[in-house]
Short mmCIF file of C-alpha atoms in Angstrom, two decimals:
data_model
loop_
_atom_site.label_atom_id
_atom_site.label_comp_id
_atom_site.label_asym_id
_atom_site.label_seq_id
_atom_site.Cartn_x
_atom_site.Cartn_y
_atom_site.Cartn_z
CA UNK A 1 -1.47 50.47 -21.77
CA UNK A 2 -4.58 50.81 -18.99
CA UNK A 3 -5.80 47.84 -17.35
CA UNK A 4 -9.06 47.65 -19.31
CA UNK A 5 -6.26 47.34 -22.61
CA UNK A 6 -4.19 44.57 -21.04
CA UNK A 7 -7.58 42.78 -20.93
CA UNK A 8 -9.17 43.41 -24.29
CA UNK A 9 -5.63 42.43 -25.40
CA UNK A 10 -5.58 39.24 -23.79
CA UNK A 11 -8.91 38.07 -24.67
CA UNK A 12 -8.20 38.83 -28.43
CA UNK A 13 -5.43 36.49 -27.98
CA UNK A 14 -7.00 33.85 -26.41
CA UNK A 15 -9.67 34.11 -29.15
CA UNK A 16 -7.40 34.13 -31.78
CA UNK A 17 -5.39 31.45 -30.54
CA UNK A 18 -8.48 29.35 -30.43
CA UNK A 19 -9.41 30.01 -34.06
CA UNK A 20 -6.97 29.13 -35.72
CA UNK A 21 -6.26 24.99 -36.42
CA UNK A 22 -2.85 23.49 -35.59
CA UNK A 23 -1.21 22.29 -38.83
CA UNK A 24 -0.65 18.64 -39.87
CA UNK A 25 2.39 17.08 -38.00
CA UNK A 26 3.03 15.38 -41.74
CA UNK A 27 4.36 18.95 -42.77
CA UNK A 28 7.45 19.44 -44.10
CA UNK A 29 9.69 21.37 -41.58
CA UNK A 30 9.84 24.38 -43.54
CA UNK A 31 6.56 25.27 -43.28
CA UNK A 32 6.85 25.10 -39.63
CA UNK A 33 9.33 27.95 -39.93
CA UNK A 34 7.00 30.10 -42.15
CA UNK A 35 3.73 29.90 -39.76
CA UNK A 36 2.52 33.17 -38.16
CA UNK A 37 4.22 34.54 -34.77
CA UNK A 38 2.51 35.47 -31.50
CA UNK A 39 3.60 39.23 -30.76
CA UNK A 40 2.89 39.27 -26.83
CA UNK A 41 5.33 42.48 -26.18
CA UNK A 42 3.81 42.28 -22.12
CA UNK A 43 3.88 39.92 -19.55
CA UNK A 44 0.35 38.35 -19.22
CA UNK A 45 -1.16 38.17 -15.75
CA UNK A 46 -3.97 35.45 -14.94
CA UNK A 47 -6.48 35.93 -12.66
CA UNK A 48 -6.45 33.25 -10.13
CA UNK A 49 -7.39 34.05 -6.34
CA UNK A 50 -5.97 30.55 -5.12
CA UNK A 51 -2.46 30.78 -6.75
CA UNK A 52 -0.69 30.80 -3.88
CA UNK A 53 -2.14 27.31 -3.03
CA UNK A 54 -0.11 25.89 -6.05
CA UNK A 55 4.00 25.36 -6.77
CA UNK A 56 5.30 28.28 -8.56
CA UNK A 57 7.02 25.86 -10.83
CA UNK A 58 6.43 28.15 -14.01
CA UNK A 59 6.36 31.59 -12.34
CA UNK A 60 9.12 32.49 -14.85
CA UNK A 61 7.49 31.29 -18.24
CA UNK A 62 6.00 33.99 -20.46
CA UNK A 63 4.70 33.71 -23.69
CA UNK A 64 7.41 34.56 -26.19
CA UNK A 65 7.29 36.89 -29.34
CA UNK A 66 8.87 34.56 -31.23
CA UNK A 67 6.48 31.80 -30.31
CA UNK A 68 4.71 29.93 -33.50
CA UNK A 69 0.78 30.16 -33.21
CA UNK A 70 1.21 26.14 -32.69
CA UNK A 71 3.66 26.61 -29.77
CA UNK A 72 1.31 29.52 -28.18
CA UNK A 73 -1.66 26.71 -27.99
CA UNK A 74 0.66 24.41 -25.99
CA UNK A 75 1.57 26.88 -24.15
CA UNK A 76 -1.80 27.61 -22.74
CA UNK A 77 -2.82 24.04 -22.38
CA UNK A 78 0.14 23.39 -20.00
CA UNK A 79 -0.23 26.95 -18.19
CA UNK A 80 -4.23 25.56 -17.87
CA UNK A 81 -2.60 22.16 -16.13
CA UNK A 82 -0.34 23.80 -14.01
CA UNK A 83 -2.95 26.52 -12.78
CA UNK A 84 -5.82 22.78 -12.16
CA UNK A 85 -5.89 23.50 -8.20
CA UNK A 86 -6.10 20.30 -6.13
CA UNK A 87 -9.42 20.35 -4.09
CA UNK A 88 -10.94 17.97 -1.54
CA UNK A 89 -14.67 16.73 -1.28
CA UNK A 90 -16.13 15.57 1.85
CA UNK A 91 -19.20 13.10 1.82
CA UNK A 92 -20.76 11.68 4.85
CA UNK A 93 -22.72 8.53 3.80
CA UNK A 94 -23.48 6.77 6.76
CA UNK A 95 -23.56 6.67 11.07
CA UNK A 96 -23.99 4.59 13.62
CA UNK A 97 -24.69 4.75 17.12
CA UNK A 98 -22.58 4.12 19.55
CA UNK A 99 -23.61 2.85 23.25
CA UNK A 100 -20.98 3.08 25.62
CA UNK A 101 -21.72 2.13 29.43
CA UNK A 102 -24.06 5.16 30.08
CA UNK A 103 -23.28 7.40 27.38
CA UNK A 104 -24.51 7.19 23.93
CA UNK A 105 -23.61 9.30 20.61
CA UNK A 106 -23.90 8.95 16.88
CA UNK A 107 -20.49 8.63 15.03
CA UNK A 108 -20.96 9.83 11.12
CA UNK A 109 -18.22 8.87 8.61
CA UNK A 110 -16.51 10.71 6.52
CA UNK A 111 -14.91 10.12 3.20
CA UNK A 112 -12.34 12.23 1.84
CA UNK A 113 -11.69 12.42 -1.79
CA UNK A 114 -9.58 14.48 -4.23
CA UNK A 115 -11.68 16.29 -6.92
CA UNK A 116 -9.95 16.17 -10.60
CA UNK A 117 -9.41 12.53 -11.33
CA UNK A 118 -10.32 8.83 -10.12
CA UNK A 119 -9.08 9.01 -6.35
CA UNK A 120 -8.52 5.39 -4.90
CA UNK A 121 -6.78 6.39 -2.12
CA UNK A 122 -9.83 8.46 -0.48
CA UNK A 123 -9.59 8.67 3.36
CA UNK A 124 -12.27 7.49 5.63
CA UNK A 125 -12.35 8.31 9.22
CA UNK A 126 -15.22 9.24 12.09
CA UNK A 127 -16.18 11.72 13.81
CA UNK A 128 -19.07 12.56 16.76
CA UNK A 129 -21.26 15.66 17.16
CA UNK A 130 -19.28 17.25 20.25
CA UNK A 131 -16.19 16.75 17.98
CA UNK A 132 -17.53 18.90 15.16
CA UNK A 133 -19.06 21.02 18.40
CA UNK A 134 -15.15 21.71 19.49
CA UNK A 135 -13.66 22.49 15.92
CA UNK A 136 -16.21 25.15 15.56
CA UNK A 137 -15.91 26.42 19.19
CA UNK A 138 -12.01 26.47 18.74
CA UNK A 139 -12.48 27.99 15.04
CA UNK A 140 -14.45 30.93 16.25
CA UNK A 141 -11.82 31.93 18.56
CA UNK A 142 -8.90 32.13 16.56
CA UNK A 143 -11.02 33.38 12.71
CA UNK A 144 -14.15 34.84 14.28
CA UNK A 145 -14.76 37.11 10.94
CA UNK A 146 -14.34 34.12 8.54
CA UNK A 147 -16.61 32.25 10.54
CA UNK A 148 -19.24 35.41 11.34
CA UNK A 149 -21.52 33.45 8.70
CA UNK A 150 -20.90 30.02 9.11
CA UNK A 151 -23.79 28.33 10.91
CA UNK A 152 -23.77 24.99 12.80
CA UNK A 153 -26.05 22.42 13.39
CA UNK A 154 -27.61 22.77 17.08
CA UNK A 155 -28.01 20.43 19.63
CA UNK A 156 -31.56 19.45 20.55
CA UNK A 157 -32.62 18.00 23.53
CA UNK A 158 -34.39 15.04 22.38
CA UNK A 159 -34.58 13.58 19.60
CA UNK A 160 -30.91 13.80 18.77
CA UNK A 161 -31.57 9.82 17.81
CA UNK A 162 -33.78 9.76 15.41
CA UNK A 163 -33.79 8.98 11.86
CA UNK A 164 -34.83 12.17 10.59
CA UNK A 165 -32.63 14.32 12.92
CA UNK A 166 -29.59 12.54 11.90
CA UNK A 167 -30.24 12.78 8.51
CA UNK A 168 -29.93 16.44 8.27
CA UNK A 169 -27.32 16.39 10.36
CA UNK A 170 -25.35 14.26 8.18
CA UNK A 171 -25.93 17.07 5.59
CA UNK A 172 -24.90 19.97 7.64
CA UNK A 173 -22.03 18.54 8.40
CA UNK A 174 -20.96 17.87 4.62
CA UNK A 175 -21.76 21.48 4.05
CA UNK A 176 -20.16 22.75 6.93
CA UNK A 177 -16.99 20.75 6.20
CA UNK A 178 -17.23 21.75 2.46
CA UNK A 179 -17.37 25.62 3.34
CA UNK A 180 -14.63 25.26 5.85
CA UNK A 181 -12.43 23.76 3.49
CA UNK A 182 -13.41 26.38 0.81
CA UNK A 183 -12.19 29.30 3.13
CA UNK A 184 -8.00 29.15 2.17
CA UNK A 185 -6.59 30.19 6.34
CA UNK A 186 -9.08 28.01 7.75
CA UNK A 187 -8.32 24.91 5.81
CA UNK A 188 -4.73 25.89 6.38
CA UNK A 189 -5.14 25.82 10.04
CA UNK A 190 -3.39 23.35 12.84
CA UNK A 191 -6.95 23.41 14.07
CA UNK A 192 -8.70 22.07 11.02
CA UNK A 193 -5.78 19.87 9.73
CA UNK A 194 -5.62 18.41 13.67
CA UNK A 195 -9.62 17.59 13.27
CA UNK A 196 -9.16 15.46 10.32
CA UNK A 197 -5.56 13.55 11.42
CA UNK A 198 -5.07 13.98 15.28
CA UNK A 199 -7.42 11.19 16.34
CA UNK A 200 -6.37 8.56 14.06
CA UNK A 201 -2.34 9.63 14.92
CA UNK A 202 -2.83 9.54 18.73
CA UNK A 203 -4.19 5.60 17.89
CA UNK A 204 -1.28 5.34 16.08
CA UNK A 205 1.33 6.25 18.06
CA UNK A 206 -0.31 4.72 20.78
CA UNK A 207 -0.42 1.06 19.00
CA UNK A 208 3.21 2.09 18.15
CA UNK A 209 4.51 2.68 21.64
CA UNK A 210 2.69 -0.54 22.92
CA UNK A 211 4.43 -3.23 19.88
CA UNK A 212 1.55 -2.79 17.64
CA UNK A 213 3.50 -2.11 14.66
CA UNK A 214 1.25 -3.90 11.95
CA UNK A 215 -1.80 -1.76 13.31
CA UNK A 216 0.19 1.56 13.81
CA UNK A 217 1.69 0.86 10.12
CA UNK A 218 -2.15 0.61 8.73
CA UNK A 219 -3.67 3.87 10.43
CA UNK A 220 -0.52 5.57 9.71
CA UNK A 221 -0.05 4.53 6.17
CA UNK A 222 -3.84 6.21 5.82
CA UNK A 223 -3.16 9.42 7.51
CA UNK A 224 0.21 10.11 5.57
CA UNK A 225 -2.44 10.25 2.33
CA UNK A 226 -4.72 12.64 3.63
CA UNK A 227 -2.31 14.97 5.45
CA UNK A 228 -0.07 15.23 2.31
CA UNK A 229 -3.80 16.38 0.46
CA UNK A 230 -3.70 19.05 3.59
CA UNK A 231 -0.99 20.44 3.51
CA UNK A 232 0.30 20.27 0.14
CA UNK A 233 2.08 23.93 0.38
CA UNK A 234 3.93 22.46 3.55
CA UNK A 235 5.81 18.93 2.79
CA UNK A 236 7.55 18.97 6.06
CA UNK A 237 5.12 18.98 8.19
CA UNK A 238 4.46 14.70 6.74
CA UNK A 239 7.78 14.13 8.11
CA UNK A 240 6.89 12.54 11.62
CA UNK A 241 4.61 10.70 10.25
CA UNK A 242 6.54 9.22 7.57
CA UNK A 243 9.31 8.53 10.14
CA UNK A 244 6.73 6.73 11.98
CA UNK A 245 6.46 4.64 9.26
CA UNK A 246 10.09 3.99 8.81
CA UNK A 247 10.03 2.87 12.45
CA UNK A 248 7.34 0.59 12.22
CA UNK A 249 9.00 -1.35 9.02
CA UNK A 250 12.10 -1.67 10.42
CA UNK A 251 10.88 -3.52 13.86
CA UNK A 252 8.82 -5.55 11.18
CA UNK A 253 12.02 -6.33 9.98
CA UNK A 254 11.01 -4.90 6.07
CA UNK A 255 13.91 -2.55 5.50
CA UNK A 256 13.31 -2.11 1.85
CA UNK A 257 9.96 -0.27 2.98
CA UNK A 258 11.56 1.53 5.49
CA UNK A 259 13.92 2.69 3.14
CA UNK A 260 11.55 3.60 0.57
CA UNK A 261 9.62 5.96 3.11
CA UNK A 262 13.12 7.14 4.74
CA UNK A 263 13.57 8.55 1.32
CA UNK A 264 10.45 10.59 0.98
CA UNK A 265 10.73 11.90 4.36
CA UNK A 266 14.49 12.61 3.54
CA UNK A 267 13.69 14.43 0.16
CA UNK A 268 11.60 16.76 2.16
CA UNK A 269 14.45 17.71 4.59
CA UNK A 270 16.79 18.73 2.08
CA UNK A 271 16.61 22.13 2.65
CA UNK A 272 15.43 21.59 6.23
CA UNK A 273 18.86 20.28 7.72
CA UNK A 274 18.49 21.75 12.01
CA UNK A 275 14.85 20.11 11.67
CA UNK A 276 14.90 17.72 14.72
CA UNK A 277 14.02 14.75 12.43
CA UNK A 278 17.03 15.09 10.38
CA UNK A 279 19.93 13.55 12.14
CA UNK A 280 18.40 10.51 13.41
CA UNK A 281 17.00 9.87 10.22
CA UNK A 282 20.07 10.64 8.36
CA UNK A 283 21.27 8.33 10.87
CA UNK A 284 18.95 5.52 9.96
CA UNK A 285 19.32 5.87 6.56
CA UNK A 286 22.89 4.88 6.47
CA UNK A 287 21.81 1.65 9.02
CA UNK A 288 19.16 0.64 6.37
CA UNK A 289 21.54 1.34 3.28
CA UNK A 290 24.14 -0.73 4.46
CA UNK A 291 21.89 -3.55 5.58
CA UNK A 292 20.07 -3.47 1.71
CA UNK A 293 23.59 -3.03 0.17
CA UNK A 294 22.80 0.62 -1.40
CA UNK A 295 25.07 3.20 -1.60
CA UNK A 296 25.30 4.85 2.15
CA UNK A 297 28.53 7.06 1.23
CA UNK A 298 27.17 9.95 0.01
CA UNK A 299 24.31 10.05 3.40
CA UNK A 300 27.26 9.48 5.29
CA UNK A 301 29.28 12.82 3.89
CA UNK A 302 25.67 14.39 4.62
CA UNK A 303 26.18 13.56 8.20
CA UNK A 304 29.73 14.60 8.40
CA UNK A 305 28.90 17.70 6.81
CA UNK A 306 26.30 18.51 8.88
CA UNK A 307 28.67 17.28 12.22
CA UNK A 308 31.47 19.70 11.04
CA UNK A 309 28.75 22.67 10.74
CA UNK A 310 27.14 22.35 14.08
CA UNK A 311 28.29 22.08 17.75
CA UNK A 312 27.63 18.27 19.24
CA UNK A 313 24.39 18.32 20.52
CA UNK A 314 22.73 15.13 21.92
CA UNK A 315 20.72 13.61 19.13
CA UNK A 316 17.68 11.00 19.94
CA UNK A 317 17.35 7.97 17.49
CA UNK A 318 14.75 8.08 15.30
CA UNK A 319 12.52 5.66 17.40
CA UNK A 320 13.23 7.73 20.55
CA UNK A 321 12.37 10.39 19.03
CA UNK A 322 8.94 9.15 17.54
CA UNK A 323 7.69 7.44 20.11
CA UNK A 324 7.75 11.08 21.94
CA UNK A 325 4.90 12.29 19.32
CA UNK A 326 1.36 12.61 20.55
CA UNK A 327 2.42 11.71 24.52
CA UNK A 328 0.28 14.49 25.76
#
């Protein structure tokens, strides 16, 4: 069967499938067994340019021959959930200006929200012109086609205070963020990932380092949110910060929260085992399991395992090793 077959043959199901009403659930089972069966005798491919931004969780379910028409509905209703891609919209609804001894810019900030369903965990952080001015700069270098028709706002040379110049700013750089975003190995990038979190981590770890925990604990607790939005296809790379986290709860002497986020970053690192974070937070874990009463056994075995596998290498604690992040 040609390709122009597989198609005509796919949209006749779909149509079908449509058509037809699901029977009453008040049926009597053997008329279940006597409805009509689906023959799909080929493996149906979907068209969908962003699939690799989504977890192959189904990537072996087919339709099946001996599906019931009923059954084949469902089945397209979940394969429609699974294939709902998770996007992010960026608004920029307000500025101020900043005066700072003898310099003076306009900050704009910028909400973050997932598209799909009521997001109350949307991010809000800020961001000057000469910021934007250095993504793009740094952008150009590294994805120079991708960006061959992305245009950016221009700085004047007076005016830049205005009302009316701000403005349209403030809409340029919704746009510009939007078609950034929209581009898959540009929103994938360290570079745009770093423009949206580095900032806000660098206060962090800074209020971290100095005994701010409660402060540290509130930026980071915001950035965890938007970087796991980021980099969905790359769980790991949360890791730090949720350690972070950990740290800060335990010198605020809350070790059921830092056990909660131990767990996540933990649950990430299964597979991940000669990732630097995963001894001294294996090593943490047992600490804060013991403390809570929970079972610390079966993370102690994990160590052990691990100990027996690899050569003894000097290991940092987890705070030793955190406060190293963002130093430079």
């Amino acid at each position: 069967m040609d390709q122009d077959s597989h198609c005509t043959a796919e949209r006749e199901l779909l149509e079908a499938g449509s058509s037809i009403t699901a029977f009453s659930t008040t049926a009597l089972s053997g008329e279940e067994q006597n409805q009509p069966k689906a023959e799909i005798p080929y493996r149906v491919r979907k068209e969908n340019p962003e699939k690799d931004d989504l977890p192959d969780s189904n990537a072996s379910l087919t339709p099946s021959s001996s599906m019931t028409t009923k059954e084949l509905q469902e089945y397209w209703r979940n394969e429609k959930r699974q294939c709902r891609q998770v996007k992010l919209l960026f608004e920029i609804p307000s500025t101020r200006i900043v005066e700072y001894h003898l310099s003076k810019y306009v900050m704009y900030k910028i909400i973050i929200l997932q598209t799909g369903s009521f997001d109350s965990n949307k991010s809000v952080i800020e961001r000057r012109y000469s910021d934007f001015e250095k993504l793009h700069r740094s952008l150009l270098e590294e994805f120079s086609e991708e960006m061959e028709d992305v245009t950016f706002p221009k700085k004047a040379l007076t005016g830049n205070f205005t009302e009316e110049i701000i403005n349209e700013r403030k809409l340029a750089f919704k746009d510009y963020l939007r078609l950034l975003y929209s581009m898959k190995y540009i929103r994938r990038s360290k570079k745009f990932i770093d423009f949206l979190t580095r900032p806000e981590l660098r206060e962090a770890y800074g209020c971290l380092r100095g005994g701010q925990y409660t402060k540290a604990l509130e930026i980071l607790s915001e950035v965890v949110g938007l970087q796991e939005r980021l980099m969905r296809g790359n769980p790991v790379s949360t890791v730090p910060t949720l350690c972070a986290i950990v740290v800060c709860y335990k010198d605020l002497d809350n070790p059921a929260s830092a056990f909660e986020y131990g767990e996540k970053a933990l649950s990430r690192l299964h597979v991940r085992t000669s990732h630097k974070y995963y001894i001294p937070l294996l090593e943490s874990m047992i600490t804060l399991a013991y403390e809570l009463g929970k079972d610390f056994l079966s993370l102690q075995e994990k160590l052990e395992e691990w100990k027996a596998k690899k050569d003894p290498v000097r290991v940092f604690t987890l705070k030793e090793l955190v406060v190293r992040e963002y130093m430079q």
